[in-house]
Amino acid sequence: MFEIGGGLLFFGLLIALSSIKFVNEYDRLVVFRLGRVSGERGPGVAFVVPLIERSQKVDLRIVTMSIPMQEAITRDNISVKIAAVCFYQIIDSRKAVTKIEDAMAATSQVAQTTLRSVIGQYELDDILTERDKINAKLQSIIDRQTEGWGIKVNAVEIKDVEIPQQMQRAMARQAEAERERRAKVVAAEGELQAAEKLAQAAAVISGQPGAMQLRQLQTMVE
């Protein structure tokens, strides 16, 4: 009889201990009672009624999610490969649990399709020079699509842009031609300034005969 009583006491103690949950500051417990959401609990110590309630923990911290390399066609018909990173967090734990099965996987899929779609709206030069604008557009679109899941997309940033080898060579030639053009412009400006100085000196000498004789004397000395 004592053994049975001791066993029941031990079993009851286990159930009581299992009902106590310690919830971190950055976590929340979504509690289901008989299959329905009854509320959120945490942070701190939370109690879950055994056999009647079950809980699911949700992390509210910002998640850094890499968007794998995506192949897309730009508006000027150039094939590019682009990788990005997405920063998001769950702001509504109930929705994140009840509206979507896997929040991270779903957000990743939305981010990939959105990245390909948005890149197709820009020409290559814009993708290379207007990243901030494209990043903001990506963030806005993905955020709207995941809002119903209780997810907030804080930022999206393009990390890498890969372009075909022949396009890289063409861009290198264009850059070299631009450097040569600028060098010629600088040289021409220098020659123009020198010519202006000579013209000014000639005007001074022609207006002052004494200056002309002094210049001839300096030339003889040299």
CSV table of C-alpha atoms in Angstrom, one decimal:
chain,number,residue,atom,x,y,z
A,1,MET,CA,0.0,0.0,0.0
A,2,PHE,CA,2.8,2.3,0.9
A,3,GLU,CA,4.5,1.6,-2.4
A,4,ILE,CA,1.4,2.4,-4.4
A,5,GLY,CA,0.9,5.6,-2.5
A,6,GLY,CA,4.6,6.6,-3.0
A,7,GLY,CA,4.3,5.9,-6.7
A,8,LEU,CA,1.2,8.0,-7.1
A,9,LEU,CA,2.9,10.8,-5.2
A,10,PHE,CA,5.9,10.6,-7.4
A,11,PHE,CA,3.8,10.6,-10.5
A,12,GLY,CA,1.8,13.6,-9.3
A,13,LEU,CA,5.1,15.4,-8.6
A,14,LEU,CA,6.3,14.8,-12.1
A,15,ILE,CA,3.0,16.1,-13.6
A,16,ALA,CA,3.2,19.2,-11.3
A,17,LEU,CA,6.8,19.9,-12.4
A,18,SER,CA,6.0,19.4,-16.0
A,19,SER,CA,3.4,22.1,-15.8
A,20,ILE,CA,6.0,24.7,-14.8
A,21,LYS,CA,7.6,26.5,-17.8
A,22,PHE,CA,10.4,29.0,-17.6
A,23,VAL,CA,10.1,31.5,-20.5
A,24,ASN,CA,13.0,33.7,-21.6
A,25,GLU,CA,12.6,37.4,-22.1
A,26,TYR,CA,12.7,37.0,-25.9
A,27,ASP,CA,10.3,34.0,-26.0
A,28,ARG,CA,6.6,33.6,-25.6
A,29,LEU,CA,4.4,30.5,-25.0
A,30,VAL,CA,1.3,30.2,-27.2
A,31,VAL,CA,-1.0,28.0,-25.1
A,32,PHE,CA,-3.7,25.8,-26.5
A,33,ARG,CA,-6.5,24.5,-24.3
A,34,LEU,CA,-8.4,21.6,-25.7
A,35,GLY,CA,-7.2,22.5,-29.2
A,36,ARG,CA,-8.0,26.2,-29.1
A,37,VAL,CA,-5.6,29.1,-28.4
A,38,SER,CA,-6.2,30.3,-24.9
A,39,GLY,CA,-3.5,33.0,-24.8
A,40,GLU,CA,0.2,33.8,-24.5
A,41,ARG,CA,2.4,33.4,-21.5
A,42,GLY,CA,5.8,34.8,-20.5
A,43,PRO,CA,8.3,36.0,-19.9
A,44,GLY,CA,9.1,34.5,-16.6
A,45,VAL,CA,7.4,31.5,-14.9
A,46,ALA,CA,4.3,30.1,-16.7
A,47,PHE,CA,2.0,27.3,-15.8
A,48,VAL,CA,0.4,24.9,-18.2
A,49,VAL,CA,-2.4,22.6,-17.0
A,50,PRO,CA,-1.4,19.0,-17.7
A,51,LEU,CA,-3.5,17.0,-20.1
A,52,ILE,CA,-5.8,20.0,-20.8
A,53,GLU,CA,-3.3,22.5,-22.1
A,54,ARG,CA,-0.3,22.3,-24.4
A,55,SER,CA,2.2,25.0,-25.3
A,56,GLN,CA,4.4,26.1,-28.2
A,57,LYS,CA,7.4,28.3,-27.7
A,58,VAL,CA,8.0,31.2,-30.1
A,59,ASP,CA,11.2,33.2,-30.4
A,60,LEU,CA,10.7,36.9,-30.9
A,61,ARG,CA,14.3,37.8,-31.7
A,62,ILE,CA,15.4,39.1,-35.1
A,63,VAL,CA,16.3,36.3,-37.4
A,64,THR,CA,19.1,36.6,-40.0
A,65,MET,CA,18.1,34.6,-43.0
A,66,SER,CA,20.3,34.1,-46.1
A,67,ILE,CA,18.4,34.2,-49.4
A,68,PRO,CA,20.3,31.7,-51.7
A,69,MET,CA,21.7,32.7,-55.0
A,70,GLN,CA,18.8,33.4,-57.4
A,71,GLU,CA,19.1,33.5,-61.2
A,72,ALA,CA,17.1,36.3,-62.8
A,73,ILE,CA,16.8,38.2,-66.1
A,74,THR,CA,17.1,42.0,-65.9
A,75,ARG,CA,14.9,44.3,-67.8
A,76,ASP,CA,17.6,44.7,-70.5
A,77,ASN,CA,17.8,40.9,-70.9
A,78,ILE,CA,21.0,40.2,-69.0
A,79,SER,CA,21.2,37.0,-66.9
A,80,VAL,CA,22.4,37.6,-63.4
A,81,LYS,CA,22.7,35.7,-60.2
A,82,ILE,CA,21.9,37.5,-57.0
A,83,ALA,CA,22.1,36.5,-53.3
A,84,ALA,CA,20.7,38.6,-50.5
A,85,VAL,CA,20.0,38.5,-46.7
A,86,CYS,CA,16.7,39.1,-45.0
A,87,PHE,CA,16.2,40.3,-41.4
A,88,TYR,CA,12.9,39.5,-39.9
A,89,GLN,CA,11.2,38.8,-36.6
A,90,ILE,CA,7.9,37.4,-35.3
A,91,ILE,CA,5.8,40.2,-33.7
A,92,ASP,CA,2.5,38.3,-33.3
A,93,SER,CA,3.2,34.8,-31.9
A,94,ARG,CA,-0.4,33.7,-32.2
A,95,LYS,CA,-0.5,34.3,-36.0
A,96,ALA,CA,3.0,32.8,-36.4
A,97,VAL,CA,1.7,29.5,-34.8
A,98,THR,CA,-1.8,29.4,-36.2
A,99,LYS,CA,-1.5,30.9,-39.7
A,100,ILE,CA,1.7,29.2,-41.0
A,101,GLU,CA,3.3,25.9,-40.3
A,102,ASP,CA,6.9,26.9,-40.8
A,103,ALA,CA,7.5,30.7,-40.6
A,104,MET,CA,11.1,30.6,-41.7
A,105,ALA,CA,10.6,28.3,-44.6
A,106,ALA,CA,7.6,30.4,-45.8
A,107,THR,CA,9.4,33.7,-45.5
A,108,SER,CA,12.4,32.2,-47.4
A,109,GLN,CA,10.2,31.2,-50.3
A,110,VAL,CA,8.5,34.6,-50.4
A,111,ALA,CA,11.9,36.3,-50.3
A,112,GLN,CA,13.3,34.2,-53.2
A,113,THR,CA,10.3,34.7,-55.5
A,114,THR,CA,10.2,38.4,-54.7
A,115,LEU,CA,13.9,38.8,-55.4
A,116,ARG,CA,13.6,37.3,-58.8
A,117,SER,CA,10.6,39.4,-59.6
A,118,VAL,CA,12.0,42.7,-58.5
A,119,ILE,CA,15.4,42.2,-60.2
A,120,GLY,CA,13.5,41.7,-63.5
A,121,GLN,CA,12.1,45.2,-63.2
A,122,TYR,CA,15.6,46.9,-63.3
A,123,GLU,CA,18.4,47.2,-65.8
A,124,LEU,CA,21.8,45.9,-64.9
A,125,ASP,CA,23.3,49.4,-64.3
A,126,ASP,CA,20.5,50.2,-61.9
A,127,ILE,CA,21.1,47.0,-60.0
A,128,LEU,CA,24.7,47.8,-59.6
A,129,THR,CA,24.3,51.5,-58.6
A,130,GLU,CA,20.9,51.7,-56.9
A,131,ARG,CA,21.0,48.9,-54.3
A,132,ASP,CA,19.5,51.0,-51.5
A,133,LYS,CA,16.5,51.7,-53.6
A,134,ILE,CA,16.1,48.0,-54.6
A,135,ASN,CA,16.7,46.9,-51.0
A,136,ALA,CA,13.9,49.1,-49.8
A,137,LYS,CA,11.5,47.8,-52.4
A,138,LEU,CA,12.3,44.2,-51.5
A,139,GLN,CA,11.7,44.9,-47.8
A,140,SER,CA,8.4,46.6,-48.5
A,141,ILE,CA,7.0,43.8,-50.7
A,142,ILE,CA,8.1,40.9,-48.5
A,143,ASP,CA,6.9,42.7,-45.4
A,144,ARG,CA,3.4,43.1,-46.9
A,145,GLN,CA,3.2,39.4,-47.9
A,146,THR,CA,4.3,38.1,-44.5
A,147,GLU,CA,2.3,40.5,-42.3
A,148,GLY,CA,-0.6,38.2,-42.1
A,149,TRP,CA,1.7,35.5,-40.5
A,150,GLY,CA,2.7,37.9,-37.7
A,151,ILE,CA,6.1,38.5,-39.2
A,152,LYS,CA,7.8,41.9,-39.6
A,153,VAL,CA,10.6,42.2,-42.2
A,154,ASN,CA,13.0,44.8,-40.9
A,155,ALA,CA,15.4,44.9,-43.8
A,156,VAL,CA,16.6,43.1,-47.0
A,157,GLU,CA,20.1,43.6,-48.4
A,158,ILE,CA,21.6,42.4,-51.7
A,159,LYS,CA,24.9,40.7,-50.9
A,160,ASP,CA,26.4,39.5,-54.2
A,161,VAL,CA,25.7,40.1,-57.9
A,162,GLU,CA,27.2,37.8,-60.4
A,163,ILE,CA,27.2,38.7,-64.1
A,164,PRO,CA,28.4,36.7,-67.2
A,165,GLN,CA,32.1,36.7,-67.9
A,166,GLN,CA,31.6,38.4,-71.3
A,167,MET,CA,29.7,41.2,-69.6
A,168,GLN,CA,32.4,41.6,-67.1
A,169,ARG,CA,35.0,42.0,-69.9
A,170,ALA,CA,32.8,44.5,-71.7
A,171,MET,CA,32.4,46.5,-68.5
A,172,ALA,CA,36.1,46.4,-67.9
A,173,ARG,CA,36.8,47.7,-71.4
A,174,GLN,CA,34.2,50.5,-70.9
A,175,ALA,CA,35.8,51.5,-67.6
A,176,GLU,CA,39.3,51.6,-69.2
A,177,ALA,CA,37.9,53.7,-72.0
A,178,GLU,CA,36.3,56.1,-69.5
A,179,ARG,CA,39.6,56.4,-67.6
A,180,GLU,CA,41.5,57.2,-70.9
A,181,ARG,CA,38.8,59.8,-71.8
A,182,ARG,CA,39.2,61.5,-68.4
A,183,ALA,CA,43.0,61.5,-68.7
A,184,LYS,CA,42.7,63.2,-72.1
A,185,VAL,CA,40.3,65.8,-70.7
A,186,VAL,CA,42.7,66.5,-67.8
A,187,ALA,CA,45.6,66.9,-70.2
A,188,ALA,CA,43.6,69.1,-72.5
A,189,GLU,CA,42.6,71.3,-69.6
A,190,GLY,CA,46.2,71.6,-68.6
A,191,GLU,CA,47.3,72.6,-72.1
A,192,LEU,CA,44.5,75.2,-72.2
A,193,GLN,CA,45.6,76.7,-68.9
A,194,ALA,CA,49.2,76.8,-70.1
A,195,ALA,CA,48.1,78.5,-73.3
A,196,GLU,CA,46.1,81.1,-71.4
A,197,LYS,CA,49.1,81.8,-69.2
A,198,LEU,CA,51.3,82.3,-72.2
A,199,ALA,CA,48.7,84.6,-73.8
A,200,GLN,CA,48.6,86.7,-70.7
A,201,ALA,CA,52.4,86.8,-70.5
A,202,ALA,CA,52.6,87.9,-74.2
A,203,ALA,CA,50.1,90.6,-73.6
A,204,VAL,CA,52.1,92.0,-70.7
A,205,ILE,CA,55.4,91.9,-72.6
A,206,SER,CA,53.9,93.5,-75.7
A,207,GLY,CA,52.5,96.3,-73.6
A,208,GLN,CA,55.7,97.0,-71.8
A,209,PRO,CA,58.9,97.4,-74.0
A,210,GLY,CA,61.1,97.4,-71.0
A,211,ALA,CA,59.8,94.0,-70.0
A,212,MET,CA,60.7,92.6,-73.5
A,213,GLN,CA,64.3,93.8,-73.1
A,214,LEU,CA,64.5,92.3,-69.6
A,215,ARG,CA,63.2,89.0,-70.9
A,216,GLN,CA,65.8,89.0,-73.7
A,217,LEU,CA,68.5,89.7,-71.2
A,218,GLN,CA,67.3,86.8,-69.0
A,219,THR,CA,67.4,84.5,-72.0
A,220,MET,CA,71.0,85.5,-72.8
A,221,VAL,CA,72.1,84.9,-69.2
A,222,GLU,CA,70.4,81.4,-69.2
